[in-house]
mmCIF file of N, CA and C in Angstrom:
data_model
loop_
_atom_site.group_PDB
_atom_site.id
_atom_site.type_symbol
_atom_site.label_atom_id
_atom_site.label_comp_id
_atom_site.label_asym_id
_atom_site.label_seq_id
_atom_site.Cartn_x
_atom_site.Cartn_y
_atom_site.Cartn_z
ATOM 1 N N MET A 248 0.795 -1.189 -0.047
ATOM 2 C CA MET A 248 -0.164 0.320 0.024
ATOM 3 C C MET A 248 0.291 1.475 -0.487
ATOM 4 N N VAL A 249 0.311 2.599 -0.600
ATOM 5 C CA VAL A 249 1.619 3.146 -1.061
ATOM 6 C C VAL A 249 0.713 4.648 -0.149
ATOM 7 N N VAL A 250 0.895 5.289 0.486
ATOM 8 C CA VAL A 250 -0.522 6.818 1.973
ATOM 9 C C VAL A 250 0.918 7.993 0.959
ATOM 10 N N ASN A 251 0.722 9.316 1.616
ATOM 11 C CA ASN A 251 0.982 10.404 1.474
ATOM 12 C C ASN A 251 1.426 10.999 2.430
ATOM 13 N N CYS A 252 2.870 10.848 2.299
ATOM 14 C CA CYS A 252 3.352 11.466 4.125
ATOM 15 C C CYS A 252 2.751 12.632 4.438
ATOM 16 N N PRO A 253 1.764 12.608 5.912
ATOM 17 C CA PRO A 253 1.016 13.766 5.730
ATOM 18 C C PRO A 253 2.093 15.799 6.173
ATOM 19 N N ILE A 254 2.671 15.100 5.998
ATOM 20 C CA ILE A 254 3.236 16.847 5.631
ATOM 21 C C ILE A 254 3.822 17.227 4.534
ATOM 22 N N CYS A 255 5.095 16.791 3.526
ATOM 23 C CA CYS A 255 5.108 16.984 2.713
ATOM 24 C C CYS A 255 3.952 16.400 1.445
ATOM 25 N N ALA A 256 3.662 15.384 1.846
ATOM 26 C CA ALA A 256 2.222 14.674 1.100
ATOM 27 C C ALA A 256 3.511 13.341 -1.061
ATOM 28 N N LYS A 257 4.265 13.219 -0.039
ATOM 29 C CA LYS A 257 5.193 12.605 0.077
ATOM 30 C C LYS A 257 5.406 11.091 -0.660
ATOM 31 N N SER A 258 4.898 10.829 -1.801
ATOM 32 C CA SER A 258 4.698 9.105 -1.212
ATOM 33 C C SER A 258 5.424 7.712 -0.785
ATOM 34 N N VAL A 259 5.087 6.539 0.592
ATOM 35 C CA VAL A 259 5.626 6.434 0.611
ATOM 36 C C VAL A 259 4.945 5.272 1.192
ATOM 37 N N THR A 260 5.826 4.425 1.409
ATOM 38 C CA THR A 260 5.539 2.821 1.172
ATOM 39 C C THR A 260 5.296 2.217 2.449
ATOM 40 N N TRP A 261 3.528 1.320 2.404
ATOM 41 C CA TRP A 261 2.861 1.223 3.998
ATOM 42 C C TRP A 261 3.524 -0.087 4.314
ATOM 43 N N ASN A 262 5.406 -0.889 4.997
ATOM 44 C CA ASN A 262 5.092 -1.766 4.530
ATOM 45 C C ASN A 262 6.431 -2.095 6.523
ATOM 46 N N SER A 263 5.990 -2.448 6.577
ATOM 47 C CA SER A 263 7.492 -2.897 8.045
ATOM 48 C C SER A 263 8.683 -2.162 7.798
ATOM 49 N N GLU A 264 9.225 -1.665 7.398
ATOM 50 C CA GLU A 264 10.418 -1.265 6.027
ATOM 51 C C GLU A 264 10.297 -0.214 6.307
ATOM 52 N N SER A 265 9.580 0.560 5.976
ATOM 53 C CA SER A 265 9.157 1.473 6.059
ATOM 54 C C SER A 265 9.441 2.026 7.252
ATOM 55 N N GLU A 266 10.237 2.453 7.597
ATOM 56 C CA GLU A 266 10.576 3.068 9.769
ATOM 57 C C GLU A 266 9.884 3.791 9.830
ATOM 58 N N PHE A 267 9.871 5.376 8.923
ATOM 59 C CA PHE A 267 9.461 6.265 9.464
ATOM 60 C C PHE A 267 8.200 6.960 9.081
ATOM 61 N N ARG A 268 6.487 5.237 8.967
ATOM 62 C CA ARG A 268 5.912 5.617 7.947
ATOM 63 C C ARG A 268 4.370 6.633 9.133
ATOM 64 N N PRO A 269 3.516 7.142 9.151
ATOM 65 C CA PRO A 269 3.921 7.149 7.452
ATOM 66 C C PRO A 269 4.157 8.377 6.618
ATOM 67 N N PHE A 270 4.767 8.977 7.287
ATOM 68 C CA PHE A 270 6.043 9.985 7.263
ATOM 69 C C PHE A 270 6.658 9.030 6.590
ATOM 70 N N CYS A 271 7.736 10.800 5.483
ATOM 71 C CA CYS A 271 8.373 9.814 4.124
ATOM 72 C C CYS A 271 10.077 10.187 5.448
ATOM 73 N N SER A 272 10.202 10.863 5.872
ATOM 74 C CA SER A 272 12.059 10.654 7.179
ATOM 75 C C SER A 272 11.564 11.534 8.506
ATOM 76 N N LYS A 273 12.718 10.960 8.925
ATOM 77 C CA LYS A 273 12.284 11.403 10.661
ATOM 78 C C LYS A 273 11.799 13.027 10.513
ATOM 79 N N LYS A 274 12.841 13.682 9.545
ATOM 80 C CA LYS A 274 11.884 14.737 9.925
ATOM 81 C C LYS A 274 10.997 16.004 9.712
ATOM 82 N N CYS A 275 10.140 15.199 8.242
ATOM 83 C CA CYS A 275 8.886 14.672 9.003
ATOM 84 C C CYS A 275 7.588 14.817 10.268
ATOM 85 N N GLN A 276 8.341 13.353 10.513
ATOM 86 C CA GLN A 276 8.321 13.296 11.834
ATOM 87 C C GLN A 276 8.211 13.853 12.980
ATOM 88 N N LEU A 277 9.843 14.972 12.773
ATOM 89 C CA LEU A 277 9.538 15.651 14.139
ATOM 90 C C LEU A 277 9.195 16.732 13.752
ATOM 91 N N ILE A 278 8.489 16.983 12.938
ATOM 92 C CA ILE A 278 7.836 18.461 12.621
ATOM 93 C C ILE A 278 6.685 18.339 12.438
ATOM 94 N N ASP A 279 6.078 17.363 12.974
ATOM 95 C CA ASP A 279 4.973 17.056 12.993
ATOM 96 C C ASP A 279 4.269 16.982 14.374
ATOM 97 N N LEU A 280 5.129 16.027 15.080
ATOM 98 C CA LEU A 280 5.265 16.016 16.352
ATOM 99 C C LEU A 280 6.004 17.696 16.927
ATOM 100 N N GLY A 281 6.527 18.139 16.861
ATOM 101 C CA GLY A 281 6.790 19.896 16.828
ATOM 102 C C GLY A 281 5.040 20.026 17.204
ATOM 103 N N GLU A 282 4.067 20.344 15.340
ATOM 104 C CA GLU A 282 2.808 21.105 15.235
ATOM 105 C C GLU A 282 1.972 20.328 16.572
ATOM 106 N N TRP A 283 1.897 19.098 17.117
ATOM 107 C CA TRP A 283 0.982 19.195 17.505
ATOM 108 C C TRP A 283 1.133 19.410 19.566
ATOM 109 N N ALA A 284 3.249 19.352 19.587
ATOM 110 C CA ALA A 284 3.338 19.613 20.476
ATOM 111 C C ALA A 284 3.116 21.154 21.182
ATOM 112 N N SER A 285 3.206 21.930 19.943
ATOM 113 C CA SER A 285 2.523 23.463 19.434
ATOM 114 C C SER A 285 1.137 23.301 19.571
ATOM 115 N N GLU A 286 0.520 22.431 20.086
ATOM 116 C CA GLU A 286 -1.283 22.655 19.375
ATOM 117 C C GLU A 286 -1.392 23.508 18.158
ATOM 118 N N GLU A 287 -0.924 23.152 16.688
ATOM 119 C CA GLU A 287 -1.061 23.805 16.343
ATOM 120 C C GLU A 287 -2.241 22.672 14.877
ATOM 121 N N ARG A 288 -2.312 21.159 16.061
ATOM 122 C CA ARG A 288 -2.850 20.099 15.593
ATOM 123 C C ARG A 288 -3.621 20.430 16.451
ATOM 124 N N LYS A 289 -5.033 19.510 16.703
ATOM 125 C CA LYS A 289 -5.377 18.959 18.097
ATOM 126 C C LYS A 289 -7.317 18.452 17.370
ATOM 127 N N ILE A 290 -7.189 17.355 18.630
ATOM 128 C CA ILE A 290 -8.172 16.941 17.386
ATOM 129 C C ILE A 290 -9.455 16.935 18.360
ATOM 130 N N ALA A 291 -10.443 17.791 17.485
ATOM 131 C CA ALA A 291 -11.883 18.482 17.956
ATOM 132 C C ALA A 291 -13.020 16.948 18.896
ATOM 133 N N ALA A 292 -12.628 17.899 20.024
ATOM 134 C CA ALA A 292 -14.054 17.331 20.634
ATOM 135 C C ALA A 292 -15.179 18.311 21.478
ATOM 136 N N LYS A 293 -16.554 17.264 22.058
ATOM 137 C CA LYS A 293 -17.349 18.303 22.143
ATOM 138 C C LYS A 293 -16.619 19.072 23.673
ATOM 139 N N PRO A 294 -17.145 19.592 24.243
ATOM 140 C CA PRO A 294 -17.476 21.723 24.676
ATOM 141 C C PRO A 294 -17.474 20.681 26.252
ATOM 142 N N SER A 295 -17.031 20.647 27.023
ATOM 143 C CA SER A 295 -17.090 19.960 28.449
ATOM 144 C C SER A 295 -17.903 20.556 28.896
ATOM 145 N N GLU A 296 -19.203 19.869 29.568
ATOM 146 C CA GLU A 296 -20.577 20.600 30.473
ATOM 147 C C GLU A 296 -19.954 20.983 31.734
ATOM 148 N N GLN A 297 -19.259 20.538 31.908
ATOM 149 C CA GLN A 297 -18.556 21.235 34.036
ATOM 150 C C GLN A 297 -18.479 22.706 33.248
ATOM 151 N N PRO A 298 -19.079 22.827 34.157
ATOM 152 C CA PRO A 298 -19.487 24.849 34.399
ATOM 153 C C PRO A 298 -17.279 25.103 34.225
ATOM 154 N N SER A 299 -17.348 26.261 33.365
ATOM 155 C CA SER A 299 -15.476 26.633 33.299
ATOM 156 C C SER A 299 -15.087 27.069 35.405
ATOM 157 N N ALA A 300 -13.585 27.686 35.612
ATOM 158 C CA ALA A 300 -13.706 28.358 36.851
ATOM 159 C C ALA A 300 -14.954 29.572 36.782
ATOM 160 N N LYS A 301 -14.635 30.494 35.442
ATOM 161 C CA LYS A 301 -15.024 31.309 35.858
ATOM 162 C C LYS A 301 -17.059 30.940 36.170
ATOM 163 N N GLU A 302 -17.612 30.471 35.826
ATOM 164 C CA GLU A 302 -18.381 29.110 35.832
ATOM 165 C C GLU A 302 -19.348 29.362 36.663
ATOM 166 N N VAL A 303 -18.346 29.261 38.680
ATOM 167 C CA VAL A 303 -18.805 29.126 39.188
ATOM 168 C C VAL A 303 -18.754 29.862 40.042
ATOM 169 N N ASP A 304 -19.564 30.788 41.132
ATOM 170 C CA ASP A 304 -20.284 30.809 41.757
ATOM 171 C C ASP A 304 -19.566 31.017 42.902
ATOM 172 N N ILE A 305 -18.066 31.254 43.200
ATOM 173 C CA ILE A 305 -17.626 31.529 45.168
ATOM 174 C C ILE A 305 -18.653 31.609 46.060
ATOM 175 N N GLU A 306 -19.388 32.878 45.967
ATOM 176 C CA GLU A 306 -20.505 33.014 47.000
ATOM 177 C C GLU A 306 -20.776 31.063 47.678
ATOM 178 N N GLU A 307 -21.411 30.498 46.266
ATOM 179 C CA GLU A 307 -22.286 29.481 46.604
ATOM 180 C C GLU A 307 -21.134 28.361 47.101
ATOM 181 N N ILE A 308 -19.943 28.055 46.556
ATOM 182 C CA ILE A 308 -19.100 27.836 47.232
ATOM 183 C C ILE A 308 -19.090 27.382 48.822
ATOM 184 N N GLU A 309 -18.458 29.218 49.054
ATOM 185 C CA GLU A 309 -18.640 29.268 50.899
ATOM 186 C C GLU A 309 -19.493 29.056 51.440
ATOM 187 N N ALA A 310 -21.182 29.586 50.276
ATOM 188 C CA ALA A 310 -21.779 29.033 51.451
ATOM 189 C C ALA A 310 -22.133 27.308 51.767
ATOM 190 N N MET A 311 -21.465 26.580 50.967
ATOM 191 C CA MET A 311 -21.607 24.712 50.734
ATOM 192 C C MET A 311 -20.507 24.600 52.140
ATOM 193 N N LEU A 312 -19.803 24.814 51.798
ATOM 194 C CA LEU A 312 -18.440 24.919 52.982
ATOM 195 C C LEU A 312 -18.486 25.545 54.536
ATOM 196 N N ALA A 313 -19.383 25.981 54.366
ATOM 197 C CA ALA A 313 -19.826 26.824 55.657
ATOM 198 C C ALA A 313 -21.519 26.142 56.812
ATOM 199 N N LYS A 314 -22.204 25.101 55.456
ATOM 200 C CA LYS A 314 -22.576 24.117 56.071
ATOM 201 C C LYS A 314 -21.868 22.732 56.593
ATOM 202 N N GLN A 315 -20.628 23.451 56.801
ATOM 203 C CA GLN A 315 -19.616 21.632 56.786
ATOM 204 C C GLN A 315 -19.235 21.598 58.012
ATOM 205 N N SER A 316 -19.407 20.374 59.475
ATOM 206 C CA SER A 316 -18.764 20.326 59.968
ATOM 207 C C SER A 316 -17.367 20.814 60.867
ATOM 208 N N ASP A 317 -17.581 21.022 61.533
ATOM 209 C CA ASP A 317 -15.968 21.283 61.556
ATOM 210 C C ASP A 317 -14.295 20.559 61.100
ATOM 211 N N ASP A 318 -15.191 19.578 61.791
ATOM 212 C CA ASP A 318 -13.994 18.145 61.303
ATOM 213 C C ASP A 318 -13.910 17.808 59.651
ATOM 214 N N PHE A 319 -15.337 18.182 59.023
ATOM 215 C CA PHE A 319 -14.682 18.355 57.502
ATOM 216 C C PHE A 319 -13.388 18.747 57.372
ATOM 217 N N PHE A 320 -12.360 19.876 58.099
ATOM 218 C CA PHE A 320 -11.520 20.476 57.583
ATOM 219 C C PHE A 320 -9.950 20.150 57.935
ATOM 220 N N LYS A 321 -10.584 19.261 59.027
ATOM 221 C CA LYS A 321 -9.747 18.287 58.904
ATOM 222 C C LYS A 321 -8.824 17.284 58.420
ATOM 223 N N HIS A 322 -7.455 16.501 58.498
ATOM 224 C CA HIS A 322 -7.254 16.253 57.800
ATOM 225 C C HIS A 322 -6.985 14.802 58.615
#
């Protein structure tokens, strides 16, 4: 099977002898790794359903903590 290198689009034979598959070379493999590491590439995902820190009401948290018994805060 022949695939295109995801970085430079050069044809790459997909077999056990292709050391860097699906990339054509170590250079293209490292370019791809760098793009993932710098978050230029990412996998799309559904937004989190949990509220972000900005959406949490600090007064609500303080009220919840005030209802706890004193031993709740001891280790």
